[in-house]
CSV table of C-alpha atoms in Angstrom, one decimal:
chain,number,residue,atom,x,y,z
R,121,MET,CA,3.5,13.7,-9.9
R,122,SER,CA,3.6,11.4,-6.8
R,123,GLY,CA,1.2,8.9,-7.6
R,124,HIS,CA,0.8,7.8,-3.8
R,125,SER,CA,-2.3,9.4,-2.6
R,126,HIS,CA,-3.6,9.8,-6.1
R,127,TRP,CA,-3.7,5.8,-6.2
R,128,ALA,CA,-5.6,6.0,-2.8
R,129,ARG,CA,-8.2,7.9,-4.5
R,130,ILE,CA,-8.5,5.7,-7.3
R,131,LYS,CA,-8.7,2.5,-4.9
R,132,HIS,CA,-11.5,4.5,-3.3
R,133,LYS,CA,-13.5,4.7,-6.3
R,134,LYS,CA,-12.8,1.0,-7.4
R,135,GLY,CA,-13.7,-0.1,-4.1
R,136,THR,CA,-17.5,0.2,-4.5
R,137,THR,CA,-17.4,-2.2,-7.6
R,138,ASP,CA,-14.6,-4.5,-7.6
R,139,VAL,CA,-13.3,-5.4,-4.0
R,140,LYS,CA,-14.7,-8.5,-2.5
R,141,ARG,CA,-17.2,-7.5,0.1
R,142,GLY,CA,-16.3,-10.0,2.5
R,143,LYS,CA,-12.5,-9.0,2.3
R,144,LEU,CA,-13.5,-5.3,2.6
R,145,PHE,CA,-15.6,-6.0,5.7
R,146,SER,CA,-13.0,-8.0,7.2
R,147,LYS,CA,-10.6,-5.1,7.0
R,148,LEU,CA,-13.0,-2.7,8.2
R,149,ALA,CA,-13.7,-4.8,11.4
R,150,LYS,CA,-9.9,-5.2,12.1
R,151,HIS,CA,-9.6,-1.4,12.2
R,152,ILE,CA,-12.4,-1.1,14.7
R,153,ILE,CA,-11.2,-3.7,16.8
R,154,SER,CA,-7.5,-2.2,16.7
R,155,ALA,CA,-9.0,1.2,17.5
R,156,ALA,CA,-11.0,0.0,20.4
R,157,ARG,CA,-8.5,-2.0,21.9
R,158,HIS,CA,-6.1,0.9,22.1
R,159,GLY,CA,-8.6,3.8,22.9
R,160,GLY,CA,-11.6,2.1,24.5
R,161,GLY,CA,-15.2,1.5,23.1
R,162,ASP,CA,-16.5,5.0,23.2
R,163,PRO,CA,-16.4,6.7,19.9
R,164,GLU,CA,-16.8,10.2,21.3
R,165,GLN,CA,-13.8,9.7,23.4
R,166,ASN,CA,-11.8,7.8,20.7
R,167,LEU,CA,-11.3,9.7,17.6
R,168,ARG,CA,-9.5,6.8,16.0
R,169,LEU,CA,-12.6,4.7,16.6
R,170,LYS,CA,-14.9,7.1,15.5
R,171,TYR,CA,-13.2,7.3,12.2
R,172,ALA,CA,-13.1,3.6,12.0
R,173,ILE,CA,-16.9,3.5,12.5
R,174,GLU,CA,-17.6,6.2,10.1
R,175,LYS,CA,-15.5,4.3,7.4
R,176,ALA,CA,-17.4,1.1,8.1
R,177,ARG,CA,-20.7,2.8,7.8
R,178,GLU,CA,-19.6,4.3,4.5
R,179,ASN,CA,-19.0,1.0,3.1
R,180,LEU,CA,-22.4,-0.5,4.6
R,181,LEU,CA,-20.7,-2.7,7.2
R,182,PRO,CA,-23.5,-4.0,9.2
R,183,ARG,CA,-24.3,-2.5,12.8
R,184,ASP,CA,-24.1,-5.9,14.5
R,185,THR,CA,-20.7,-6.5,13.0
R,186,ILE,CA,-19.4,-3.1,14.2
R,187,GLU,CA,-20.7,-3.8,17.7
R,188,ARG,CA,-19.0,-7.2,17.8
R,189,ALA,CA,-15.7,-5.5,16.5
R,190,ILE,CA,-16.0,-3.1,19.5
R,191,GLN,CA,-16.4,-5.6,21.9
R,192,ARG,CA,-13.7,-7.7,20.5
R,193,GLY,CA,-11.4,-4.8,20.8
R,194,THR,CA,-12.5,-4.1,24.3
R,195,GLY,CA,-12.0,-7.6,25.5
R,196,THR,CA,-15.8,-8.3,26.4
R,197,LEU,CA,-16.3,-10.8,23.5
R,198,GLU,CA,-15.1,-14.0,24.8
R,199,GLY,CA,-13.3,-16.3,22.7
R,200,ALA,CA,-11.9,-14.1,20.2
R,201,ALA,CA,-8.4,-14.3,18.9
R,202,ALA,CA,-6.1,-11.3,19.5
R,203,ILE,CA,-5.2,-9.2,16.8
R,204,GLU,CA,-1.6,-7.9,16.3
R,205,GLU,CA,-0.6,-4.7,14.4
R,206,ILE,CA,2.6,-5.0,12.5
R,207,LEU,CA,4.5,-2.7,9.9
R,208,TYR,CA,6.2,-4.8,7.2
R,209,GLU,CA,8.9,-2.9,5.1
R,210,GLY,CA,10.2,-4.0,2.0
R,211,TYR,CA,11.1,-3.1,-1.7
R,212,GLY,CA,9.2,-3.3,-4.9
R,213,PRO,CA,10.1,-3.3,-8.6
R,214,GLY,CA,12.6,-0.7,-9.3
R,215,GLY,CA,13.8,-0.6,-5.7
R,216,VAL,CA,10.8,1.5,-4.6
R,217,ALA,CA,10.2,1.6,-0.8
R,218,LEU,CA,7.0,-0.2,0.5
R,219,LEU,CA,5.5,0.1,3.8
R,220,LEU,CA,2.7,-2.3,4.7
R,221,GLU,CA,0.1,-2.2,7.4
R,222,ILE,CA,-0.7,-5.3,8.7
R,223,MET,CA,-3.5,-6.8,11.2
R,224,THR,CA,-3.1,-10.6,11.8
R,225,ASP,CA,-4.0,-13.0,14.4
R,226,ASN,CA,-1.4,-15.3,13.4
R,227,LYS,CA,2.0,-13.6,12.2
R,228,MET,CA,3.7,-16.9,11.8
R,229,ARG,CA,1.3,-17.5,8.9
R,230,THR,CA,1.3,-14.0,7.5
R,231,ALA,CA,5.1,-13.2,7.2
R,232,PRO,CA,5.8,-16.0,4.7
R,233,GLU,CA,2.6,-15.3,2.6
R,234,ILE,CA,3.6,-11.7,2.5
R,235,ARG,CA,7.1,-12.6,1.6
R,236,ARG,CA,6.1,-15.0,-1.1
R,237,LEU,CA,3.8,-12.3,-2.8
R,238,LEU,CA,6.5,-9.6,-2.8
R,239,GLU,CA,9.0,-12.1,-4.4
R,240,SER,CA,6.6,-13.3,-6.9
R,241,HIS,CA,6.1,-9.7,-8.1
R,242,GLY,CA,9.6,-8.7,-8.4
R,243,GLY,CA,10.0,-7.4,-4.7
R,244,SER,CA,11.5,-8.3,-1.4
R,245,LEU,CA,10.7,-8.0,2.3
R,246,GLY,CA,13.2,-5.9,4.3
R,247,VAL,CA,14.2,-5.6,7.8
R,248,ALA,CA,12.7,-3.3,10.2
R,249,GLY,CA,13.6,0.2,9.8
R,250,CYS,CA,14.9,-0.1,6.4
R,251,VAL,CA,12.4,2.3,4.7
R,252,ALA,CA,10.0,3.4,7.5
R,253,TRP,CA,12.3,6.5,8.0
R,254,ASN,CA,11.3,7.7,4.6
R,255,PHE,CA,7.4,7.9,5.6
R,256,GLU,CA,5.4,10.4,7.9
R,257,LYS,CA,1.9,9.5,9.0
R,258,ARG,CA,-0.6,12.4,7.7
R,259,GLY,CA,-4.3,12.5,7.4
R,260,VAL,CA,-4.9,13.3,3.5
R,261,LEU,CA,-8.0,14.9,2.2
R,262,ASP,CA,-8.4,15.2,-1.6
R,263,ILE,CA,-10.5,18.3,-2.4
R,264,ALA,CA,-11.7,18.9,-6.0
R,265,ARG,CA,-10.6,22.4,-7.2
R,266,THR,CA,-14.0,23.2,-8.2
R,267,ALA,CA,-15.4,22.5,-4.6
R,268,ALA,CA,-14.5,26.0,-3.3
R,269,PRO,CA,-12.3,28.8,-4.2
R,270,GLU,CA,-8.6,28.6,-3.2
R,271,ASP,CA,-8.7,31.2,-0.7
R,272,LEU,CA,-11.7,30.0,1.2
R,273,LEU,CA,-10.4,26.3,1.3
R,274,LEU,CA,-7.0,27.6,2.6
R,275,GLU,CA,-8.8,29.6,5.1
R,276,ARG,CA,-11.1,27.1,6.4
R,277,ALA,CA,-8.5,24.4,6.5
R,278,LEU,CA,-5.9,26.2,8.4
R,279,GLU,CA,-8.3,27.5,10.9
R,280,ALA,CA,-9.3,23.8,11.6
R,281,GLY,CA,-5.6,23.0,12.2
R,282,ALA,CA,-4.6,21.6,8.8
R,283,LEU,CA,-0.7,21.3,8.4
R,284,ASP,CA,-0.4,22.2,4.6
R,285,LEU,CA,-2.3,22.4,1.3
R,286,ARG,CA,-0.7,20.9,-2.0
R,287,PRO,CA,-2.0,21.1,-5.6
R,288,SER,CA,-2.2,17.6,-7.1
R,289,GLY,CA,-3.6,17.7,-10.7
R,290,ASP,CA,-7.3,18.5,-10.5
R,291,THR,CA,-7.4,18.4,-6.7
R,292,THR,CA,-5.9,20.0,-3.7
R,293,GLN,CA,-4.7,17.8,-0.8
R,294,VAL,CA,-5.3,19.0,2.5
R,295,LEU,CA,-2.6,17.5,4.9
R,296,THR,CA,-3.3,17.1,8.7
R,297,ASP,CA,-1.7,15.7,11.9
R,298,PRO,CA,-3.5,12.2,12.4
R,299,GLN,CA,-5.1,13.6,15.5
R,300,GLU,CA,-6.6,16.5,13.9
R,301,PHE,CA,-8.0,14.7,10.8
R,302,LEU,CA,-11.5,14.2,12.0
R,303,HIS,CA,-11.6,17.8,13.2
R,304,VAL,CA,-10.4,19.2,9.7
R,305,ARG,CA,-12.5,17.1,7.8
R,306,GLU,CA,-15.8,17.9,9.9
R,307,ALA,CA,-14.9,21.6,9.7
R,308,LEU,CA,-14.5,21.5,5.9
R,309,LEU,CA,-17.9,19.6,5.7
R,310,LYS,CA,-19.5,22.3,7.8
R,311,ALA,CA,-18.2,24.9,5.4
R,312,ARG,CA,-19.8,22.7,2.6
R,313,ILE,CA,-16.4,21.7,1.1
R,314,PRO,CA,-16.6,17.9,0.7
R,315,ALA,CA,-13.7,15.4,0.3
R,316,LEU,CA,-13.3,13.1,-2.8
R,317,SER,CA,-11.3,10.9,-0.5
R,318,ALA,CA,-10.3,11.1,3.1
R,319,GLU,CA,-7.6,8.7,4.5
R,320,ILE,CA,-4.7,8.5,7.1
R,321,LEU,CA,-1.7,7.6,5.1
R,322,PHE,CA,2.0,7.2,5.5
R,323,LEU,CA,3.4,9.8,3.0
R,324,PRO,CA,6.9,9.4,1.7
R,325,LYS,CA,9.3,12.2,2.4
R,326,THR,CA,11.3,11.7,-0.8
R,327,THR,CA,10.0,10.0,-3.9
R,328,VAL,CA,11.5,7.8,-6.7
R,329,ALA,CA,10.4,8.4,-10.3
R,330,VAL,CA,9.8,5.2,-12.2
R,331,ASP,CA,8.9,4.6,-15.9
R,332,ASP,CA,5.5,3.4,-17.0
R,333,ARG,CA,6.4,-0.1,-17.5
R,334,THR,CA,7.8,-0.3,-13.8
R,335,ALA,CA,4.9,1.6,-12.4
R,336,LYS,CA,2.5,-0.9,-13.8
R,337,GLN,CA,4.6,-3.7,-12.3
R,338,ILE,CA,4.2,-1.8,-9.0
R,339,LEU,CA,0.6,-1.3,-9.1
R,340,GLY,CA,0.1,-4.9,-9.8
R,341,LEU,CA,2.2,-5.8,-6.8
R,342,ILE,CA,0.0,-3.4,-4.6
R,343,GLU,CA,-3.1,-4.7,-5.7
R,344,ALA,CA,-1.9,-8.2,-5.0
R,345,LEU,CA,-1.0,-7.3,-1.5
R,346,GLU,CA,-4.1,-5.6,-0.9
R,347,ASP,CA,-6.0,-8.4,-1.8
R,348,HIS,CA,-4.4,-10.3,1.1
R,349,ASP,CA,-6.8,-10.5,4.2
R,350,ASP,CA,-4.1,-9.2,6.6
R,351,VAL,CA,-2.9,-6.1,4.6
R,352,GLN,CA,-4.8,-3.1,5.6
R,353,ALA,CA,-2.7,-0.6,3.5
R,354,VAL,CA,0.1,-0.3,1.3
R,355,HIS,CA,2.3,2.8,0.9
R,356,THR,CA,5.0,3.6,-1.6
R,357,ASN,CA,7.6,6.4,-2.4
R,358,ALA,CA,7.1,5.4,-6.2
R,359,GLU,CA,6.5,8.5,-8.4
R,360,PHE,CA,4.1,7.7,-11.2
R,361,SER,CA,3.5,9.7,-14.4
R,362,GLU,CA,0.3,11.8,-14.9
R,363,ALA,CA,-0.6,9.9,-18.0
R,364,LEU,CA,-0.4,6.5,-16.0
R,365,MET,CA,-2.6,8.0,-13.2
R,366,THR,CA,-5.0,9.1,-15.7
R,367,GLU,CA,-5.1,5.6,-17.4
R,368,ALA,CA,-5.6,3.9,-13.9
R,369,ASP,CA,-8.4,6.4,-12.8
R,370,ALA,CA,-10.3,5.5,-16.3
């Protein structure tokens, strides 16, 4: 199976216990800053901001921190450095593709740090366009198979504008256009169908199968990258075995 979005759910579960709260809060605030900068400070008119705020609240980001992040994004907070969004592309162990979402106020600092992290874990930083062509941005909601009958989930999801449903182990993945992500999520909640995880991800169009030894190296690299303050998310086209994902989940 593709381990990409399954790994995202494992990260979500682990995040409540072993992610340093300061780093997590910083990343959440950057998402709010970026969303407010691009779409304004009103979450009812800016769905990206609405999602960023919801995610921040779920992770207990303080209200005043959320408000300051919105002000920073809209430019009403004086003296704040500008946050730049960048996609870094590269390769991991086994030649798998890596796509990194970066938010930084100093890309001259960030780039060499990311390069060193990649190289120290058997990867390399690539040039623009080397792997991005193999990814598409999608909203992904993981729904437990026991949450609703398959026909009901299919009906409610497609009515709300979902693009596709895919079985994945003990869950069903509901895929959406990023712009329809919140609408589909809210429609499923109204139908009393909660999601185990809900993320906007870059999904690979094609995947590369790796053995468990290489997979563990890749997961180690991903964890090291995600521990960096400026790395918001890491996406890969590696395909991990079900046994390894079960082990990671445990």
